[in-house]
mmCIF file of C-alpha atoms in Angstrom:
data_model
loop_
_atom_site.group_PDB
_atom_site.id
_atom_site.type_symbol
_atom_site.label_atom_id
_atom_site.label_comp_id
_atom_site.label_asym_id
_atom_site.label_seq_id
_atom_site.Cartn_x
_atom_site.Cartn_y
_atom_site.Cartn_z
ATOM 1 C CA UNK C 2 2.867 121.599 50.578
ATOM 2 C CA UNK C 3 -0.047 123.837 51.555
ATOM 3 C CA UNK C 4 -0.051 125.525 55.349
ATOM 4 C CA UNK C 5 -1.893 123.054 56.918
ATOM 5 C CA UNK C 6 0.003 119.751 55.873
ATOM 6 C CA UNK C 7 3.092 121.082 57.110
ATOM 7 C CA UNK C 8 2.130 122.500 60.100
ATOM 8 C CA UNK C 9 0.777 119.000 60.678
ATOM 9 C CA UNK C 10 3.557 117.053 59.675
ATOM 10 C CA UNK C 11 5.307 117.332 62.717
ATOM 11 C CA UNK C 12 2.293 116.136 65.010
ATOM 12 C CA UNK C 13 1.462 111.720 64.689
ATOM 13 C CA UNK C 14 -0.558 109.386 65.857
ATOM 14 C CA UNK C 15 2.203 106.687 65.831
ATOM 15 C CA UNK C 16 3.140 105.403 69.126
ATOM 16 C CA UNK C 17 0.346 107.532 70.843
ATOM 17 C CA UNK C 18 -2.120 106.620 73.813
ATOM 18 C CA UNK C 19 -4.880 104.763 72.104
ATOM 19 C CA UNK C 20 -7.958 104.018 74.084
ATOM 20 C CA UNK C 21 -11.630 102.996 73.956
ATOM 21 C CA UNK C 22 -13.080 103.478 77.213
ATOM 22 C CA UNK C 23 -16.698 102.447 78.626
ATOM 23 C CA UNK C 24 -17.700 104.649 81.705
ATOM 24 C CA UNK C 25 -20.460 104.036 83.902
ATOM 25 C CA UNK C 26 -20.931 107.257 86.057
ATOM 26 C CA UNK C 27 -19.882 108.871 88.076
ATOM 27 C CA UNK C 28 -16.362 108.933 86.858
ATOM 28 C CA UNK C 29 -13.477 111.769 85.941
ATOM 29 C CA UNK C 30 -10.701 110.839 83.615
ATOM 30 C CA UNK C 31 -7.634 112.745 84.202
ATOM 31 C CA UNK C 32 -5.019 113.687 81.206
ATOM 32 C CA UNK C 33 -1.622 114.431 82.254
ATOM 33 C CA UNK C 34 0.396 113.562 79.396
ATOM 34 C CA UNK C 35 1.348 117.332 78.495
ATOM 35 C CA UNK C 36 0.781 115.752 75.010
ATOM 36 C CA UNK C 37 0.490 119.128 72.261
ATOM 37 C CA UNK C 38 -2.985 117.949 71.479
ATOM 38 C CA UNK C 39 -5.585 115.282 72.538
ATOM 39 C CA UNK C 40 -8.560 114.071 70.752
ATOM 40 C CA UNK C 41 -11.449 112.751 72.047
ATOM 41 C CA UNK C 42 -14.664 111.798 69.993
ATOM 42 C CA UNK C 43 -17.558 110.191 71.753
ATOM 43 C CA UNK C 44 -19.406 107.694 70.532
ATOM 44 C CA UNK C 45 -22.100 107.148 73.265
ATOM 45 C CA UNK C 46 -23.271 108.975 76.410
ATOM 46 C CA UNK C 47 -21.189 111.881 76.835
ATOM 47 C CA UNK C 48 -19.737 114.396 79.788
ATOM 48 C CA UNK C 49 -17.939 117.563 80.548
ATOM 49 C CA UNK C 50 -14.489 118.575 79.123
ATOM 50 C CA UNK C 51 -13.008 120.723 82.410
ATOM 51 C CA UNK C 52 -9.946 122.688 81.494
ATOM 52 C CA UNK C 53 -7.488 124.380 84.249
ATOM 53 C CA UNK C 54 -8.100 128.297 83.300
ATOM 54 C CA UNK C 55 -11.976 127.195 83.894
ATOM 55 C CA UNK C 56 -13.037 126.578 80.732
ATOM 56 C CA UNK C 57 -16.389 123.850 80.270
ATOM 57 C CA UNK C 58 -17.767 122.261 77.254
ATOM 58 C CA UNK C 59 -20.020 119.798 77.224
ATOM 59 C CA UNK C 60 -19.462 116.910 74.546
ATOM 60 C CA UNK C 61 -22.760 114.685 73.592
ATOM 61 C CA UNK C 62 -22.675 111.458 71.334
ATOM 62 C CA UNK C 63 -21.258 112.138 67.815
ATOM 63 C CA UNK C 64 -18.841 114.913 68.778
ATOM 64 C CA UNK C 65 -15.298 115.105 68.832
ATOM 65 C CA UNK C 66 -13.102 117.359 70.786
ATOM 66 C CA UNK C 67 -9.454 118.975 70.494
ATOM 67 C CA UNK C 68 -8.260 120.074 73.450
ATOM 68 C CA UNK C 69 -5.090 121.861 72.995
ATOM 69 C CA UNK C 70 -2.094 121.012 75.502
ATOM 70 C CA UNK C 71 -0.453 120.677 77.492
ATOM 71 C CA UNK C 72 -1.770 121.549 80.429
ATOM 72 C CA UNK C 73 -3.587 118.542 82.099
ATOM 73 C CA UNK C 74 -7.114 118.583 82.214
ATOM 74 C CA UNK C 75 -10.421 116.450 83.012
ATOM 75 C CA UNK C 76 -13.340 114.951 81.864
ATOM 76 C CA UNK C 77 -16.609 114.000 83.818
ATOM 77 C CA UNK C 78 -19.676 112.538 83.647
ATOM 78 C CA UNK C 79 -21.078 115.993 85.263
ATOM 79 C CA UNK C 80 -19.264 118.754 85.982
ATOM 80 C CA UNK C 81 -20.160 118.233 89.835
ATOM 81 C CA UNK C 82 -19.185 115.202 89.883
ATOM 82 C CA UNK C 83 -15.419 116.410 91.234
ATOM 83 C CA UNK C 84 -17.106 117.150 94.453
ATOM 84 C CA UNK C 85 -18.845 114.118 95.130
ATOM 85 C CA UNK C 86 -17.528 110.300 94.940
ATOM 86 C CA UNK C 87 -16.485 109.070 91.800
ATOM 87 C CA UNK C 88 -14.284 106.561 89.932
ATOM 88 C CA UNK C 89 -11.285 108.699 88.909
ATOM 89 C CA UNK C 90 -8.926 107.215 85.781
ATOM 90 C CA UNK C 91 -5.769 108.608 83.971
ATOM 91 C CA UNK C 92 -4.111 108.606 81.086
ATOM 92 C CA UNK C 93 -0.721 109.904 81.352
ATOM 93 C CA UNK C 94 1.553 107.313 79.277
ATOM 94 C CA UNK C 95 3.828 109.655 77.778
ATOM 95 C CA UNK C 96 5.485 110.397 81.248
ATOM 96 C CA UNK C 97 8.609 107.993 81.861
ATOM 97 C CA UNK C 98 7.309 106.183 84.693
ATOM 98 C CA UNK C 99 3.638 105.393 83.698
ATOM 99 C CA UNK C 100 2.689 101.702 83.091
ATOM 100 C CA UNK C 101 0.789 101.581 79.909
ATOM 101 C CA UNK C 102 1.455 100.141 76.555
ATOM 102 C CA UNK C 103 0.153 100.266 73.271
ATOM 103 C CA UNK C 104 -1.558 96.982 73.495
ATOM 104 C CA UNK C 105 -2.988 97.645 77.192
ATOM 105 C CA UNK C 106 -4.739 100.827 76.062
ATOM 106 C CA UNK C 107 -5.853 99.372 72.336
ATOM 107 C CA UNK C 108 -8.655 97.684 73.693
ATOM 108 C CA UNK C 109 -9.009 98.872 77.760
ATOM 109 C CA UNK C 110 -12.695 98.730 78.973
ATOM 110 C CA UNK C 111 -12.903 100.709 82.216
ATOM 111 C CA UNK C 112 -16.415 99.901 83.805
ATOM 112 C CA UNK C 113 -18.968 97.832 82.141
ATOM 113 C CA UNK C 114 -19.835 98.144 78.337
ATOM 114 C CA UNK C 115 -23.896 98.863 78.666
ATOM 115 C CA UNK C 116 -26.136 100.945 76.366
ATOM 116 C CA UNK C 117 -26.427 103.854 79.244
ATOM 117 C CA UNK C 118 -22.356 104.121 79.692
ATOM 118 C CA UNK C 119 -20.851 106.553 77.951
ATOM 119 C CA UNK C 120 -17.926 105.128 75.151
ATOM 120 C CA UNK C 121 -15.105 107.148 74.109
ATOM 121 C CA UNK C 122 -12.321 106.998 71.398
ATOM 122 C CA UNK C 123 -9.117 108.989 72.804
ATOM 123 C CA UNK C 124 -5.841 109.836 71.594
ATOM 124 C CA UNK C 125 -2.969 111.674 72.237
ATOM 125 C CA UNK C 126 -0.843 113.029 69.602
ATOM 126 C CA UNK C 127 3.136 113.146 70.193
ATOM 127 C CA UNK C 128 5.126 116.292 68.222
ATOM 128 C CA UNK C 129 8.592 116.372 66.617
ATOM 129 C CA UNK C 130 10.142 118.945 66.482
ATOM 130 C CA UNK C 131 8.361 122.799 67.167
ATOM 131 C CA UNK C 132 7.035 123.343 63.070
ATOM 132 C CA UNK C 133 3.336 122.645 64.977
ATOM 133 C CA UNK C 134 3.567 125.219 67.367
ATOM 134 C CA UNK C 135 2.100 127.583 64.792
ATOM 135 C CA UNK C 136 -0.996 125.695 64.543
ATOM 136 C CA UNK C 137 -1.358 125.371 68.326
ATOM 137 C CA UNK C 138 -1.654 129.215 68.508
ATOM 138 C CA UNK C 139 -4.176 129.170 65.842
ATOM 139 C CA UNK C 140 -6.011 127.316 68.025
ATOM 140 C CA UNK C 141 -8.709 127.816 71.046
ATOM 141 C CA UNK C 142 -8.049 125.662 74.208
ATOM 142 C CA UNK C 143 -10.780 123.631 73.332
ATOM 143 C CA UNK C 144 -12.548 123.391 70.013
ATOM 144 C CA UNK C 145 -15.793 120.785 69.391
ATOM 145 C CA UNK C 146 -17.105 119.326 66.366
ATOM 146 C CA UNK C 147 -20.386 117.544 65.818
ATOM 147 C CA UNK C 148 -20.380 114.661 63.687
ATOM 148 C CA UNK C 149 -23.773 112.416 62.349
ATOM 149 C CA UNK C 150 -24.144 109.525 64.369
ATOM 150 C CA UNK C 151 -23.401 107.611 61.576
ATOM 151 C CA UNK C 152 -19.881 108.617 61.239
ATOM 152 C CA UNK C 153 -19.513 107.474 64.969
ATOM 153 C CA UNK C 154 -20.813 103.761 64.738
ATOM 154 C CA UNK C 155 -17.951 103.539 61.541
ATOM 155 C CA UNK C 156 -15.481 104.904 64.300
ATOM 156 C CA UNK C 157 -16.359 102.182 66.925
ATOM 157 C CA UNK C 158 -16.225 99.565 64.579
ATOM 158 C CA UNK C 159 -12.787 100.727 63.070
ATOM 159 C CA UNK C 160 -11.221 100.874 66.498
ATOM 160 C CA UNK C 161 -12.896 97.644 67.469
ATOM 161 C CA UNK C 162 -10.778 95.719 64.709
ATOM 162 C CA UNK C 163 -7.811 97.890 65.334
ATOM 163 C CA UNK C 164 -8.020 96.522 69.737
ATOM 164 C CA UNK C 165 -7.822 93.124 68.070
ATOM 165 C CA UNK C 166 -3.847 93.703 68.137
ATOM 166 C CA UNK C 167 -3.980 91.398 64.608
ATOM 167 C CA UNK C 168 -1.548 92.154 61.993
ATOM 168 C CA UNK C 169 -1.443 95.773 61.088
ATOM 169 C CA UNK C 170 -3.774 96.915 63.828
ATOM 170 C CA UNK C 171 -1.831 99.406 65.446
ATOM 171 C CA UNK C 172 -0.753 101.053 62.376
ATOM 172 C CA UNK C 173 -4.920 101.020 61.369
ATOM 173 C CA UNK C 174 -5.776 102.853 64.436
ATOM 174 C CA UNK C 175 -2.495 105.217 63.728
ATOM 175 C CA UNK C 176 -3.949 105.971 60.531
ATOM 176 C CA UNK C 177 -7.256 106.623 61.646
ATOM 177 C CA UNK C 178 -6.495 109.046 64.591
ATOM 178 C CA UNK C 179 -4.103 111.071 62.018
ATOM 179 C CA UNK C 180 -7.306 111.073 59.134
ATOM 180 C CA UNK C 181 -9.659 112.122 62.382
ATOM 181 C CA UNK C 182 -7.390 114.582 63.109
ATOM 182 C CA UNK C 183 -7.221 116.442 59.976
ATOM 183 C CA UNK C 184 -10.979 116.281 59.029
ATOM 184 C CA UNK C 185 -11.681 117.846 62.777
ATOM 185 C CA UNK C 186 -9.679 120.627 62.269
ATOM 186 C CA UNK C 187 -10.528 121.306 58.609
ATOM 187 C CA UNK C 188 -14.445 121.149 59.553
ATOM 188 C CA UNK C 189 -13.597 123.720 62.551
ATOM 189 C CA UNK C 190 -11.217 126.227 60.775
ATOM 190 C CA UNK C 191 -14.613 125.659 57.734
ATOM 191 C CA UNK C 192 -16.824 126.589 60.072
ATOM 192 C CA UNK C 193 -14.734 129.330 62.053
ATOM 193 C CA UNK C 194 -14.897 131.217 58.845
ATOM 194 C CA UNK C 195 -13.601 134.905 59.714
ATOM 195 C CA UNK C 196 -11.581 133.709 62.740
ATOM 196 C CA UNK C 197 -9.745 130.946 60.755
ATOM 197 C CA UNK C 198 -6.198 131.893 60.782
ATOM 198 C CA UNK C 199 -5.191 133.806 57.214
ATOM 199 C CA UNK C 200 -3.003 131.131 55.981
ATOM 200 C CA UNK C 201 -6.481 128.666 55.880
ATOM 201 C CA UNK C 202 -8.695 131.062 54.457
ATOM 202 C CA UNK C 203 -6.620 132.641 51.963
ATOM 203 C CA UNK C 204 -6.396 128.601 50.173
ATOM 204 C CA UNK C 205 -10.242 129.190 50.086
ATOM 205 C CA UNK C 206 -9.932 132.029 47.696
ATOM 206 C CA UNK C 207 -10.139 130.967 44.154
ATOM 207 C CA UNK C 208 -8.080 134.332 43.265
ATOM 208 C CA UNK C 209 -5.486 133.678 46.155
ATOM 209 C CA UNK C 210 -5.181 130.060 46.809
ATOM 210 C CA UNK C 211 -3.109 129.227 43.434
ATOM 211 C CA UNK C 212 -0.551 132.171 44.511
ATOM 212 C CA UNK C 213 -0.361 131.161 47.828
ATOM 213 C CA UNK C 214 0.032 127.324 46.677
ATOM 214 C CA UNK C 215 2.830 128.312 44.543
ATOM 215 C CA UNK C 216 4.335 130.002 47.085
ATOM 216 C CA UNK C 217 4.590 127.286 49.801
ATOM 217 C CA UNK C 218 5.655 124.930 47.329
ATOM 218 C CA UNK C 219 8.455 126.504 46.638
ATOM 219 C CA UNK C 220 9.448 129.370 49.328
ATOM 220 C CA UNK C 221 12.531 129.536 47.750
ATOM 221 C CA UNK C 222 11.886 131.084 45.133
ATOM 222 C CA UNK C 223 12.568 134.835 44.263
ATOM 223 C CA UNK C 224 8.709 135.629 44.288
ATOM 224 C CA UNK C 225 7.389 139.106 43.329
ATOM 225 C CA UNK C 226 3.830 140.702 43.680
ATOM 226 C CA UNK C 227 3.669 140.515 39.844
ATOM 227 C CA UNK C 228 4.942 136.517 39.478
ATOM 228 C CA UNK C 229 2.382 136.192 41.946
ATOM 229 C CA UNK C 230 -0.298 138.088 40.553
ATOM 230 C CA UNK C 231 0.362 136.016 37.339
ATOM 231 C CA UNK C 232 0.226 133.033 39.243
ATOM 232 C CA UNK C 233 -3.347 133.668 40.578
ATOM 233 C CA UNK C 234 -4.385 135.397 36.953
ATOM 234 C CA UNK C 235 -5.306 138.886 37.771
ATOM 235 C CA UNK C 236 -3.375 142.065 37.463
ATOM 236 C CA UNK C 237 -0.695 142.939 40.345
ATOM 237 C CA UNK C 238 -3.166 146.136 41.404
ATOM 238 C CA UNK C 239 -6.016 143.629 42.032
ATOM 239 C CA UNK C 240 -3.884 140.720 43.608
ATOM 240 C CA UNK C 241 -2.215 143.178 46.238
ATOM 241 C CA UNK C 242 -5.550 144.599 47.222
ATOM 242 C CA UNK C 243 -7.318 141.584 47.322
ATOM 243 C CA UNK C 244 -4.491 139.927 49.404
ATOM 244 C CA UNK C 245 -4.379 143.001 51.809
ATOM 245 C CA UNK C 246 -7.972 142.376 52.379
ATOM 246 C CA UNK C 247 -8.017 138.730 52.898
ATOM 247 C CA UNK C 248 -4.977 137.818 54.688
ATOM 248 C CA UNK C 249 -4.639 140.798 56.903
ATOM 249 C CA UNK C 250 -1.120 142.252 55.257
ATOM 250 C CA UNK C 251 0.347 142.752 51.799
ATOM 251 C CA UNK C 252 1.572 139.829 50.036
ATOM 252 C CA UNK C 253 5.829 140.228 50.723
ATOM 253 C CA UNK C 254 4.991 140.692 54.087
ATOM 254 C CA UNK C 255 3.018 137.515 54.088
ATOM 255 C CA UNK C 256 5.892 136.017 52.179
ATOM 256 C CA UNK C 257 8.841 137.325 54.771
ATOM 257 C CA UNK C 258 6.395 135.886 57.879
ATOM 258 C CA UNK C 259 5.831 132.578 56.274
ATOM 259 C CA UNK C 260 10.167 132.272 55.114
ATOM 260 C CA UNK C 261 10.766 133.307 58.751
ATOM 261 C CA UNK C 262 8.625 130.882 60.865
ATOM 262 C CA UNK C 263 10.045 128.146 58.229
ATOM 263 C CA UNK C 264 13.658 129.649 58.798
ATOM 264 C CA UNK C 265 12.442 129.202 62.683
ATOM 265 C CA UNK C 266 11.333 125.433 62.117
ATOM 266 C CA UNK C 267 14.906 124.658 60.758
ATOM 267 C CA UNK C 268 16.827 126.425 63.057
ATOM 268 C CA UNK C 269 15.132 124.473 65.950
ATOM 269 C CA UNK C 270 14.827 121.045 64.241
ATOM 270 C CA UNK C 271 17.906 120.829 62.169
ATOM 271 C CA UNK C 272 21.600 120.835 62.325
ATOM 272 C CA UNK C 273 21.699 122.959 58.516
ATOM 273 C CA UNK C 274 24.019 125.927 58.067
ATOM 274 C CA UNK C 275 22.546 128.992 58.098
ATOM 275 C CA UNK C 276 23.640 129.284 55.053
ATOM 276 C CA UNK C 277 22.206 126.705 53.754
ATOM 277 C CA UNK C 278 18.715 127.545 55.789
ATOM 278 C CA UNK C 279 18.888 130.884 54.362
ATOM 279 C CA UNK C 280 18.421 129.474 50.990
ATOM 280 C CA UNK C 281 15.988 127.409 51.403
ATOM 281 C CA UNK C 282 14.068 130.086 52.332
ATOM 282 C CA UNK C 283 14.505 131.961 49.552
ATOM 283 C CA UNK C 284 17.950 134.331 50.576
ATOM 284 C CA UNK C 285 20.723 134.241 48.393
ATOM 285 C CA UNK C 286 23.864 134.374 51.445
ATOM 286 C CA UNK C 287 23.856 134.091 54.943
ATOM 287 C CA UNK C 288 24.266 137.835 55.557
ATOM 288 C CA UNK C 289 21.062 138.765 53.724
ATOM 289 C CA UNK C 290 19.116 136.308 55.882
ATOM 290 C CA UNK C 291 20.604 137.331 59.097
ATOM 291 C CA UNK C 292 19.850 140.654 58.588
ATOM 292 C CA UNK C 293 16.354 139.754 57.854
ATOM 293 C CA UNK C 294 16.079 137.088 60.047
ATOM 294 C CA UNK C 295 16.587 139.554 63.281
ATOM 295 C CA UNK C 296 14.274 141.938 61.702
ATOM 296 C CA UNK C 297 11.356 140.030 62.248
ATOM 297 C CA UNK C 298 12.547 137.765 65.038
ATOM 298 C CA UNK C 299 14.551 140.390 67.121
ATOM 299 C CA UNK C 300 17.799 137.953 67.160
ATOM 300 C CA UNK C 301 20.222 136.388 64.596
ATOM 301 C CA UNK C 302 19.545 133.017 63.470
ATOM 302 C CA UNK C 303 22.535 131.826 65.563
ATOM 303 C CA UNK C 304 21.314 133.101 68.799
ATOM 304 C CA UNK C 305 18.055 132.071 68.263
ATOM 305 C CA UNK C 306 19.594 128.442 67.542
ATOM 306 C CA UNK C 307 21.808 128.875 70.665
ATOM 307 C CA UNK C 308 18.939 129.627 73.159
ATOM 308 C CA UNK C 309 16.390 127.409 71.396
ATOM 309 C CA UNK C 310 18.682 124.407 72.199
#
């Protein structure tokens, strides 16, 4: 499974706030569901994403926006429009007490559905687990996308079937929000080019990427510099330069991060041995990993465990 994938797989759209709102101004939506991430894509009109440390970025009609949790944040009609009288809504349905379901936010209208209001599409992502933390701090607070117009009117009519709450309609908009969710952050880490994290832009490389595939498929594995070098089809000299230059660090120390923030993952999310952790990630006994395992991390894998839970 390649970076990205897994570092996704513990972040869903199932069960998540689903809602296509029409705004007349001037409004504010609140979010205060201390969800990981939140994605919002507008479809008409548009407004001003407000974020706590003071952050603003505007978001017009065929963009979509990840705002990275979980700090609660806003969005307006006009960033002025929090000093003056407004309509104020909030979604916050992941707390215990709130008073939403699945089929109230499917197809909620707030305001009246005009050409001149501004429509959104937003959803909230739930996470399992911590294996997505790694992509959260690959991430800016806030990142934007544009999108063609076209793209957009596809969205509104997808979610428009999927508010229907016929057979299968939840699981359609699930679906959609997860497929919107990966083609946003693929287009931005594309277009972030140098400041992609490593671990994206080394599966751009043609040298690299069959290596590095290799690699995550099976971290277990007792890779070398050579098995990988033969891997990507150059000699070792070339592959370890080459990968020093791309990702930032030679390739075994790429390999001991990546075993150790997997190691991490399943020390958190599982109830595995050490042992037995250890070996997935490519250690032959428990003492080996240990030892390595507070190398990089600065505790044993049983203290970690111990304060993690």
């Amino acid at each position: 499974m390649d970076p990205l994938s897994s570092l996704l797989s513990g972040i869903r759209a199932e069960g998540s706030v689903v809602s296509h709102a029409v705004l007349t101004a001037p409004w504010i939506i609140r979010f205060a569901d201390d969800a990981p991430l939140i994605m919002i894509s507008v479809l008409r009109g548009g407004g001003t994403l407000l974020l706590p440390d003071g952050i603003e970025r505007a978001v017009d009609p065929g963009d979509t926006a990840i705002v990275r949790g979980p700090a609660p944040f806003l969005l307006a009609d006009h960033p002025t429009t929090v000093h003056s009288p407004h309509a104020t809504y909030e979604i916050a349905c992941f707390t215990t007490d709130a008073e939403c379901t699945a089929q109230e936010l499917g197809g909620i209208h707030w305001g009246t559905d005009s050409e001149e209001a501004t429509a959104l599409i937003v959803g909230a992502y739930r996470a399992s687990g911590h294996r997505h933390e790694r992509l959260l701090r690959a991430l800016p607070p806030v990142l934007v996308i544009k999108e063609d117009v076209e793209v957009c009117a596809w969205l509104e009519t997808a979610a428009a079937d999927a508010a229907q709450f016929s057979a299968g309609s939840q699981a359609l908009m699930d679906r959609l929000l997860d497929w919107a969710l990966v083609c946003t952050l693929r287009t931005w880490f594309d277009q972030a080019g140098a400041d992609a994290p490593s671990w994206y832009r080394g599966l751009a490389d043609p040298v690299l990427a069959p290596a590095l595939q290799a690699f995550h498929d099976r971290p277990a594995e007792a890779w070398t510099v050579a098995s990988l070098a033969t891997r990507a089809g150059v000699s070792r000299a070339l592959f370890a330069k080459r990968f020093t230059k791309l990702m930032g660090r030679p390739p075994l120390a790429y390999l001991t991060e990546c075993r150790m923030d997997e190691a991490e993952a399943l020390l958190t999310d599982t109830d595995l041995s050490i042992a037995r952790i250890g070996r997935s990630v490519g250690y032959a006994d428990a003492f080996g990993f240990s030892a390595a395992f507070k190398r990089h991390k600065g505790l044993s894998p049983s203290t970690f465990r111990a304060a993690a839970a």
